[in-house]
Structure formats: structure tokens, C-alpha cells
GROMACS .gro file of C-alpha atoms in nm:
model
  348
    1MET     CA    1   0.009   0.012  -0.020
    2MET     CA    2   0.144   0.324  -0.078
    3ILE     CA    3   0.166   0.630   0.134
    4PRO     CA    4  -0.148   0.866   0.002
    5GLU     CA    5  -0.428   0.545   0.020
    6ALA     CA    6  -0.312   0.477   0.388
    7ILE     CA    7  -0.374   0.816   0.452
    8LEU     CA    8  -0.699   0.801   0.312
    9GLU     CA    9  -0.816   0.483   0.433
   10LEU     CA   10  -0.766   0.593   0.769
   11THR     CA   11  -0.945   0.917   0.706
   12LEU     CA   12  -1.211   0.776   0.643
   13LEU     CA   13  -1.252   0.518   0.867
   14ALA     CA   14  -1.226   0.818   1.129
   15ALA     CA   15  -1.442   1.081   0.929
   16PRO     CA   16  -1.775   0.945   1.077
   17TRP     CA   17  -1.688   0.923   1.408
   18LEU     CA   18  -1.549   1.227   1.422
   19LEU     CA   19  -1.830   1.390   1.303
   20PHE     CA   20  -1.994   1.197   1.591
   21GLY     CA   21  -1.800   1.315   1.843
   22LEU     CA   22  -1.803   1.697   1.718
   23ILE     CA   23  -2.191   1.657   1.712
   24VAL     CA   24  -2.237   1.544   2.093
   25ALA     CA   25  -1.927   1.808   2.202
   26GLY     CA   26  -2.130   2.064   2.058
   27LEU     CA   27  -2.418   1.955   2.243
   28VAL     CA   28  -2.239   1.947   2.590
   29LYS     CA   29  -2.041   2.236   2.521
   30GLY     CA   30  -2.450   2.421   2.423
   31LEU     CA   31  -2.610   2.228   2.724
   32VAL     CA   32  -2.422   2.224   3.060
   33PRO     CA   33  -2.412   2.575   3.234
   34GLU     CA   34  -2.046   2.628   3.345
   35ARG     CA   35  -2.203   2.788   3.701
   36LEU     CA   36  -2.291   2.376   3.753
   37ILE     CA   37  -1.949   2.298   3.663
   38GLN     CA   38  -1.762   2.509   3.908
   39GLN     CA   39  -2.041   2.402   4.138
   40TRP     CA   40  -1.931   2.024   4.108
   41LEU     CA   41  -1.564   2.135   4.192
   42SER     CA   42  -1.619   2.271   4.467
   43GLY     CA   43  -1.526   2.185   4.816
   44THR     CA   44  -1.258   1.914   4.896
   45GLY     CA   45  -1.201   1.558   4.942
   46PHE     CA   46  -1.180   1.278   4.694
   47MET     CA   47  -1.531   1.336   4.535
   48PRO     CA   48  -1.427   1.651   4.406
   49ILE     CA   49  -1.182   1.491   4.269
   50LEU     CA   50  -1.361   1.211   4.113
   51ARG     CA   51  -1.624   1.426   3.985
   52GLY     CA   52  -1.342   1.639   3.848
   53ALA     CA   53  -1.202   1.388   3.620
   54VAL     CA   54  -1.546   1.252   3.537
   55LEU     CA   55  -1.654   1.561   3.408
   56GLY     CA   56  -1.367   1.651   3.226
   57LEU     CA   57  -1.440   1.302   3.012
   58PRO     CA   58  -1.717   1.520   2.793
   59LEU     CA   59  -1.600   1.876   2.775
   60PRO     CA   60  -1.510   1.948   2.442
   61MET     CA   61  -1.160   2.079   2.538
   62CYS     CA   62  -0.799   2.061   2.449
   63SER     CA   63  -0.491   2.091   2.657
   64CYS     CA   64  -0.495   2.422   2.580
   65GLY     CA   65  -0.813   2.539   2.620
   66ALA     CA   66  -0.879   2.350   2.933
   67ILE     CA   67  -0.626   2.549   3.110
   68PRO     CA   68  -0.808   2.925   3.157
   69THR     CA   69  -1.091   2.745   3.209
   70ALA     CA   70  -0.954   2.508   3.477
   71LEU     CA   71  -0.817   2.823   3.644
   72THR     CA   72  -1.134   3.039   3.625
   73LEU     CA   73  -1.296   2.751   3.851
   74TYR     CA   74  -0.994   2.749   4.080
   75ARG     CA   75  -1.016   3.105   4.183
   76GLY     CA   76  -1.411   3.097   4.237
   77GLY     CA   77  -1.366   2.865   4.443
   78ALA     CA   78  -1.289   2.486   4.348
   79GLY     CA   79  -1.006   2.324   4.533
   80ARG     CA   80  -0.649   2.196   4.387
   81GLY     CA   81  -0.724   1.884   4.386
   82PRO     CA   82  -1.084   1.913   4.190
   83THR     CA   83  -0.902   2.150   3.935
   84THR     CA   84  -0.624   1.951   3.860
   85SER     CA   85  -0.844   1.665   3.790
   86PHE     CA   86  -1.051   1.863   3.606
   87LEU     CA   87  -0.701   1.993   3.395
   88VAL     CA   88  -0.581   1.606   3.325
   89GLY     CA   89  -0.920   1.466   3.254
   90THR     CA   90  -1.038   1.762   3.026
   91PRO     CA   91  -0.821   1.678   2.733
   92GLY     CA   92  -0.753   1.331   2.778
   93ALA     CA   93  -1.003   1.150   2.618
   94GLY     CA   94  -1.293   1.403   2.433
   95LEU     CA   95  -1.629   1.269   2.273
   96ASP     CA   96  -1.400   1.364   1.913
   97SER     CA   97  -1.146   1.128   2.059
   98LEU     CA   98  -1.351   0.854   2.172
   99SER     CA   99  -1.515   0.807   1.858
  100ILE     CA  100  -1.199   0.753   1.665
  101THR     CA  101  -1.038   0.581   1.894
  102LEU     CA  102  -1.334   0.335   1.891
  103ALA     CA  103  -1.293   0.354   1.487
  104LEU     CA  104  -0.930   0.247   1.486
  105MET     CA  105  -0.861   0.100   1.807
  106GLY     CA  106  -1.204  -0.079   1.868
  107PRO     CA  107  -1.462  -0.095   2.155
  108PHE     CA  108  -1.193  -0.193   2.483
  109MET     CA  109  -0.930   0.031   2.357
  110MET     CA  110  -1.229   0.312   2.419
  111VAL     CA  111  -1.300   0.166   2.703
  112ALA     CA  112  -0.974   0.182   2.846
  113ARG     CA  113  -0.883   0.495   2.762
  114ALA     CA  114  -1.195   0.661   2.933
  115VAL     CA  115  -1.130   0.499   3.191
  116GLY     CA  116  -0.753   0.571   3.252
  117ALA     CA  117  -0.833   0.952   3.192
  118VAL     CA  118  -1.069   0.925   3.451
  119ILE     CA  119  -0.769   0.750   3.676
  120ALA     CA  120  -0.494   0.942   3.575
  121ALA     CA  121  -0.722   1.239   3.668
  122VAL     CA  122  -0.793   1.120   4.018
  123THR     CA  123  -0.448   1.022   4.098
  124THR     CA  124  -0.305   1.331   3.978
  125GLY     CA  125  -0.551   1.586   4.123
  126LEU     CA  126  -0.497   1.354   4.496
  127LEU     CA  127  -0.158   1.417   4.480
  128THR     CA  128  -0.128   1.810   4.392
  129ALA     CA  129  -0.400   1.842   4.655
  130MET     CA  130  -0.161   1.718   4.947
  131SER     CA  131   0.132   1.934   4.763
  132PRO     CA  132   0.191   2.277   4.973
  133SER     CA  133  -0.007   2.606   4.862
  134SER     CA  134   0.188   2.895   4.681
  135PRO     CA  135   0.101   3.239   4.724
  136ARG     CA  136   0.175   3.301   4.346
  137ALA     CA  137  -0.137   3.367   4.071
  138VAL     CA  138  -0.159   3.417   3.759
  139THR     CA  139  -0.263   3.677   3.622
  140ALA     CA  140  -0.302   3.661   3.254
  141ALA     CA  141  -0.359   3.213   3.195
  142SER     CA  142  -0.517   3.306   2.839
  143ALA     CA  143  -0.119   3.426   2.687
  144GLU     CA  144   0.006   3.118   2.751
  145CYS     CA  145  -0.230   2.955   2.534
  146GLY     CA  146  -0.087   3.161   2.236
  147GLY     CA  147  -0.433   3.164   2.047
  148CYS     CA  148  -0.782   3.266   2.021
  149SER     CA  149  -0.968   3.030   1.859
  150ASP     CA  150  -1.148   2.869   2.118
  151ASP     CA  151  -1.413   3.054   2.329
  152SER     CA  152  -1.250   2.899   2.671
  153CYS     CA  153  -0.925   3.074   2.650
  154ASP     CA  154  -1.204   3.401   2.776
  155THR     CA  155  -1.165   3.365   3.099
  156THR     CA  156  -1.424   3.580   3.157
  157GLN     CA  157  -1.689   3.450   2.987
  158ASP     CA  158  -2.034   3.400   3.148
  159THR     CA  159  -2.071   3.163   3.417
  160GLY     CA  160  -2.458   3.114   3.385
  161ALA     CA  161  -2.691   2.976   3.230
  162ALA     CA  162  -2.634   2.731   2.925
  163PRO     CA  163  -2.545   2.884   2.611
  164GLY     CA  164  -2.830   2.727   2.413
  165LEU     CA  165  -2.822   2.402   2.142
  166ARG     CA  166  -2.768   2.616   1.854
  167TYR     CA  167  -2.384   2.768   2.035
  168GLY     CA  168  -2.282   2.457   2.148
  169LEU     CA  169  -2.299   2.343   1.768
  170ARG     CA  170  -2.169   2.637   1.635
  171TYR     CA  171  -1.878   2.645   1.801
  172ALA     CA  172  -1.786   2.228   1.789
  173PHE     CA  173  -1.808   2.300   1.347
  174SER     CA  174  -1.614   2.641   1.377
  175ASP     CA  175  -1.409   2.702   1.682
  176MET     CA  176  -1.304   2.348   1.817
  177LEU     CA  177  -1.271   2.167   1.430
  178ASP     CA  178  -1.086   2.477   1.347
  179ASP     CA  179  -0.864   2.385   1.665
  180ILE     CA  180  -0.801   2.033   1.579
  181SER     CA  181  -0.862   2.000   1.189
  182LEU     CA  182  -0.457   2.044   1.146
  183TRP     CA  183  -0.377   1.857   1.441
  184ILE     CA  184  -0.588   1.562   1.295
  185VAL     CA  185  -0.464   1.647   0.892
  186ILE     CA  186  -0.056   1.564   1.132
  187GLY     CA  187  -0.209   1.277   1.265
  188LEU     CA  188  -0.328   1.093   0.984
  189ALA     CA  189  -0.026   1.159   0.756
  190VAL     CA  190   0.187   1.080   1.035
  191ALA     CA  191  -0.008   0.705   1.124
  192GLY     CA  192  -0.045   0.674   0.703
  193ILE     CA  193   0.347   0.681   0.720
  194LEU     CA  194   0.451   0.483   0.958
  195MET     CA  195   0.205   0.172   0.859
  196THR     CA  196   0.334   0.217   0.510
  197LEU     CA  197   0.746   0.224   0.592
  198THR     CA  198   0.792   0.030   0.962
  199PRO     CA  199   0.998  -0.279   0.834
  200PRO     CA  200   0.774  -0.613   0.866
  201GLU     CA  201   0.882  -0.642   1.225
  202GLY     CA  202   0.715  -0.352   1.341
  203LEU     CA  203   0.765  -0.261   1.625
  204ALA     CA  204   0.753  -0.566   1.812
  205VAL     CA  205   1.106  -0.454   1.960
  206LEU     CA  206   0.985  -0.252   2.183
  207GLY     CA  207   0.830  -0.442   2.366
  208SER     CA  208   0.584  -0.407   2.637
  209GLY     CA  209   0.699  -0.306   3.093
  210ILE     CA  210   0.786   0.017   3.227
  211GLY     CA  211   1.046   0.078   2.963
  212PRO     CA  212   0.907   0.169   2.680
  213MET     CA  213   0.595   0.281   2.859
  214LEU     CA  214   0.807   0.548   3.078
  215LEU     CA  215   0.970   0.674   2.696
  216MET     CA  216   0.601   0.693   2.608
  217ALA     CA  217   0.511   0.898   2.882
  218VAL     CA  218   0.812   1.128   2.874
  219ILE     CA  219   0.808   1.154   2.522
  220GLY     CA  220   0.397   1.285   2.533
  221ILE     CA  221   0.418   1.530   2.840
  222PRO     CA  222   0.600   1.847   2.687
  223LEU     CA  223   0.511   1.799   2.326
  224TYR     CA  224   0.067   1.973   2.241
  225LEU     CA  225  -0.092   1.649   2.088
  226CYS     CA  226  -0.443   1.713   2.058
  227ALA     CA  227  -0.643   1.394   2.193
  228ALA     CA  228  -0.789   1.290   1.824
  229ALA     CA  229  -0.482   1.390   1.682
  230THR     CA  230  -0.246   1.105   1.896
  231THR     CA  231  -0.538   0.888   1.823
  232PRO     CA  232  -0.406   0.735   1.446
  233VAL     CA  233  -0.058   0.787   1.542
  234ALA     CA  234  -0.101   0.549   1.837
  235ALA     CA  235  -0.284   0.299   1.633
  236ALA     CA  236  -0.043   0.307   1.362
  237LEU     CA  237   0.181   0.225   1.591
  238MET     CA  238  -0.003  -0.042   1.817
  239LEU     CA  239  -0.075  -0.188   1.489
  240GLU     CA  240   0.253  -0.205   1.391
  241GLY     CA  241   0.403  -0.428   1.668
  242LEU     CA  242   0.376  -0.223   1.984
  243SER     CA  243   0.153  -0.314   2.269
  244PRO     CA  244  -0.163  -0.180   2.377
  245GLY     CA  245  -0.089  -0.035   2.688
  246THR     CA  246   0.202   0.093   2.526
  247ALA     CA  247  -0.012   0.308   2.273
  248LEU     CA  248  -0.260   0.355   2.562
  249VAL     CA  249   0.011   0.534   2.767
  250LEU     CA  250   0.055   0.753   2.460
  251MET     CA  251  -0.218   0.875   2.411
  252LEU     CA  252  -0.307   0.936   2.775
  253ALA     CA  253   0.020   1.126   2.844
  254GLY     CA  254   0.021   1.333   2.565
  255PRO     CA  255  -0.315   1.501   2.529
  256VAL     CA  256  -0.324   1.574   2.926
  257THR     CA  257  -0.033   1.853   2.962
  258SER     CA  258   0.193   2.103   2.736
  259LEU     CA  259   0.416   2.337   2.789
  260ALA     CA  260   0.235   2.594   2.786
  261THR     CA  261   0.039   2.388   3.063
  262LEU     CA  262   0.356   2.321   3.262
  263ALA     CA  263   0.425   2.742   3.286
  264VAL     CA  264   0.064   2.805   3.377
  265PHE     CA  265   0.048   2.543   3.660
  266ARG     CA  266   0.409   2.612   3.786
  267ARG     CA  267   0.327   2.959   3.813
  268GLU     CA  268  -0.086   2.913   3.992
  269MET     CA  269   0.013   2.675   4.225
  270GLY     CA  270   0.414   2.695   4.253
  271LEU     CA  271   0.696   2.399   4.158
  272PRO     CA  272   0.610   2.172   4.448
  273ALA     CA  273   0.258   2.111   4.317
  274LEU     CA  274   0.408   2.080   3.916
  275GLY     CA  275   0.632   1.800   4.087
  276PHE     CA  276   0.329   1.604   4.238
  277TYR     CA  277   0.148   1.688   3.919
  278LEU     CA  278   0.382   1.541   3.653
  279THR     CA  279   0.456   1.239   3.927
  280GLY     CA  280   0.056   1.151   3.926
  281ILE     CA  281   0.109   1.171   3.504
  282ILE     CA  282   0.374   0.978   3.471
  283LEU     CA  283   0.265   0.691   3.738
  284SER     CA  284  -0.081   0.647   3.657
  285THR     CA  285   0.006   0.687   3.263
  286VAL     CA  286   0.211   0.353   3.279
  287GLY     CA  287   0.004   0.183   3.543
  288VAL     CA  288  -0.303   0.238   3.341
  289GLY     CA  289  -0.024   0.075   3.063
  290LEU     CA  290   0.047  -0.246   3.229
  291ALA     CA  291  -0.320  -0.291   3.365
  292THR     CA  292  -0.423  -0.306   3.012
  293ASP     CA  293  -0.150  -0.475   2.839
  294TRP     CA  294  -0.202  -0.725   3.187
  295LEU     CA  295  -0.561  -0.717   3.123
  296ILE     CA  296  -0.536  -0.857   2.779
  297GLY     CA  297  -0.350  -1.104   2.783
  298VAL     CA  298  -0.583  -1.270   3.087
  299LEU     CA  299  -0.892  -1.254   2.848
  300ASP     CA  300  -0.660  -1.340   2.568
  301LEU     CA  301  -0.826  -1.079   2.350
  302ASP     CA  302  -0.797  -1.021   2.006
  303ILE     CA  303  -0.766  -0.666   1.981
  304LEU     CA  304  -0.678  -0.644   1.644
  305THR     CA  305  -0.991  -0.832   1.574
  306SER     CA  306  -1.257  -0.578   1.711
  307VAL     CA  307  -1.069  -0.300   1.538
  308SER     CA  308  -1.194  -0.481   1.226
  309ALA     CA  309  -1.511  -0.566   1.348
  310VAL     CA  310  -1.558  -0.194   1.420
  311GLN     CA  311  -1.501  -0.078   1.069
  312GLU     CA  312  -1.728  -0.318   0.894
  313TRP     CA  313  -2.015  -0.098   1.110
  314VAL     CA  314  -1.979   0.217   0.836
  315PRO     CA  315  -2.091   0.157   0.466
  316ALA     CA  316  -1.810   0.362   0.286
  317ALA     CA  317  -2.055   0.601   0.139
  318VAL     CA  318  -2.174   0.728   0.484
  319GLU     CA  319  -1.785   0.745   0.541
  320TRP     CA  320  -1.742   0.969   0.233
  321LEU     CA  321  -2.053   1.167   0.286
  322ALA     CA  322  -1.864   1.236   0.641
  323LEU     CA  323  -1.555   1.334   0.510
  324ALA     CA  324  -1.728   1.543   0.310
  325ILE     CA  325  -1.872   1.742   0.531
  326LEU     CA  326  -1.569   1.805   0.753
  327VAL     CA  327  -1.360   1.852   0.447
  328ILE     CA  328  -1.595   2.138   0.405
  329LEU     CA  329  -1.725   2.283   0.728
  330GLY     CA  330  -1.359   2.244   0.755
  331ILE     CA  331  -1.282   2.572   0.506
  332PRO     CA  332  -1.326   2.859   0.738
  333LYS     CA  333  -1.428   3.083   0.427
  334LEU     CA  334  -1.682   2.835   0.299
  335ARG     CA  335  -1.855   2.756   0.671
  336ARG     CA  336  -1.871   3.115   0.666
  337TYR     CA  337  -2.042   3.173   0.374
  338LEU     CA  338  -2.340   2.798   0.419
  339MET     CA  339  -2.332   2.926   0.795
  340LYS     CA  340  -2.389   3.294   0.765
  341GLU     CA  341  -2.083   3.339   1.018
  342GLU     CA  342  -1.935   3.637   1.087
  343PRO     CA  343  -1.527   3.682   1.031
  344ASP     CA  344  -1.377   3.677   1.354
  345ASP     CA  345  -1.140   3.973   1.360
  346CYS     CA  346  -0.896   3.817   1.602
  347CYS     CA  347  -0.779   3.489   1.455
  348ASP     CA  348  -0.836   3.592   1.076
   0.00000   0.00000   0.00000
């Protein structure tokens, strides 16, 4: 198979699930009030940390978008532990990335990713809550995002009633799609190249275990990796011989943080808290990876067979239609014409 063919095949497989994930993310964005989120994250102890982790899963935010939102909640009364849990859990496995995970890696890996994201968020939140507090605060957190396309970068946005269904869907197919589209294209291209050029023995030489998983965690933590874009890369690595648990570590550690996140976190909560934060991410993601490989062995699961079964669910015509819709909506000028949007002077 040639590289363009491999990229096109992966793109068609992912398109319907990405479209579905964006629709559901838009529903969540439009119908869940931010004030309710802040109430769920208030208080101390284990339950607010768990709520922060679970709440973050369906919310449509990348790690950069989660930074100012989490800090706004923190300054509004949310605890250090719940804030950290929300900051880790939100970009770890959004609805869009979970949908693509189902298409490219099967139902078991989708569930493992969702559960792993919650475990990583709770673990990191608990450790951060134990760290000494810092008097330092960030006065311009949104500047760390390095962009303005995400509404969540506005730390002064209204926290009252839900903005509505129309707003949510418009957000999903404009701001959110703009944020992730380039990264998804890059991820699909890298995945296609890996699947085409990897030698016959694949990546099985790396094996499984703590060593390869630590390597994936260390590689992923400083990079800005969109959760949806990381998925095809991890899927290609898995199909070429990398263990599912090791691929899962990359999918968890990469999206949940970046250099921007680390910088803001250190300035807001202090260097000791940053140490607990990094420790929590590394320990939890590697632990989840080891548990995943162990469980696959115990249950004698055939991950590749389950992937093939899921990919047969969607007819080819639906895949092409979904891809066409995403391409049309992914071109800002064409989207504005069709949706009657006004140009955004900030980002154009």
C-alpha cells in the first residue's frame, strides 16, 4: 500500500466517528452551564476530585483550552485537587477522540482510554491536593494558550445559564474543528507513513513493560498533542507491533499536558505542586498501560479482530459523506458562507 492510500483509508475510517463526536461535544457545550461545573468542583476531599475527572471527559476542550477554564474555576472557589483533576481529565479523552479510538482501535481500547483518563486525573488530583499551597497567581493565563480560536480561552465568559444548542453546535463545528483539524491531518499523515514504511518486524522489538511506557510518557508530556490527533498515530504504532498498553500511555500522557500547561501550572500553584502533577501523570499512565496489557493477556483478547469488526459497521458511502462534511466545515471561508458567520477579526 502506498502512503496516500494508507492516509486516505485511515481518514475515511475516522471521519464518521469524528463527525459524531463533534456533534455530541456541541450538545454538551451548549447545554451544560459553566456555573454548574463550578458547583460540582467545589469542596475538598475525594468526591470533588472524582467529579472533576468524570466531568472533564465529555467536555470539548484541548489542553490549552482547559487551562484558563480550570484556573477560572480555581479562582472561583474550586479546590486544588478538583481543579487539577479537571485540567488532566478534560483533554485526556474527549468525545471526539473516544469516537476515533473506537473506529481505529476497537471498543476495548476506547473503554481503556476513558477509564485511564479518569484514573490519571484522580491520581494527579489527589497528589496535587497534598502539595503545599503557593501564594503566586497567574494574571493572564489565557496568554499562555498562544491563540484565540477557542472560546474557552476567555476567562471572563459568563458562567450563568447554558449558552444553548445553536451556540454549542456552532462552537463544535467552528472553534473546536479549527483547533483540531490541522493536528488531525498531521496525525493521520504520520499514521499513514508509519503503517507504510515500518519494517516487517514492526515495533514489536520495543516490547511492553515499564521501559517503553516511561519512554512514551516522557515523549508525550512536553508536546502539545491533540487527543483526537494522537489517536491515529497510536493506532498505527499498535498495528505495527507496539503493545496496546504502551500505545495507550502515549494517548493519555500526550494530550493531558503541554509546555504551556506546565508553565501556567507552576506559576499558579508553585513548583512543589508541579512535581506532584508530573509524578501523578507518569505513575498513573504507566500503571494504566501495564494494567491494560495484563488484562488483554488474561482475557486473551484479540484487539486487531475487534478493530476490524468495528470498521465494518459504517458503509463506505457514509464514510465519504462524513469526510465531505468535515472538509466543507473545515474551510473557514466556505463555512462562514454556508452558516452565515461573521469573520473573526481576532484570528483571521
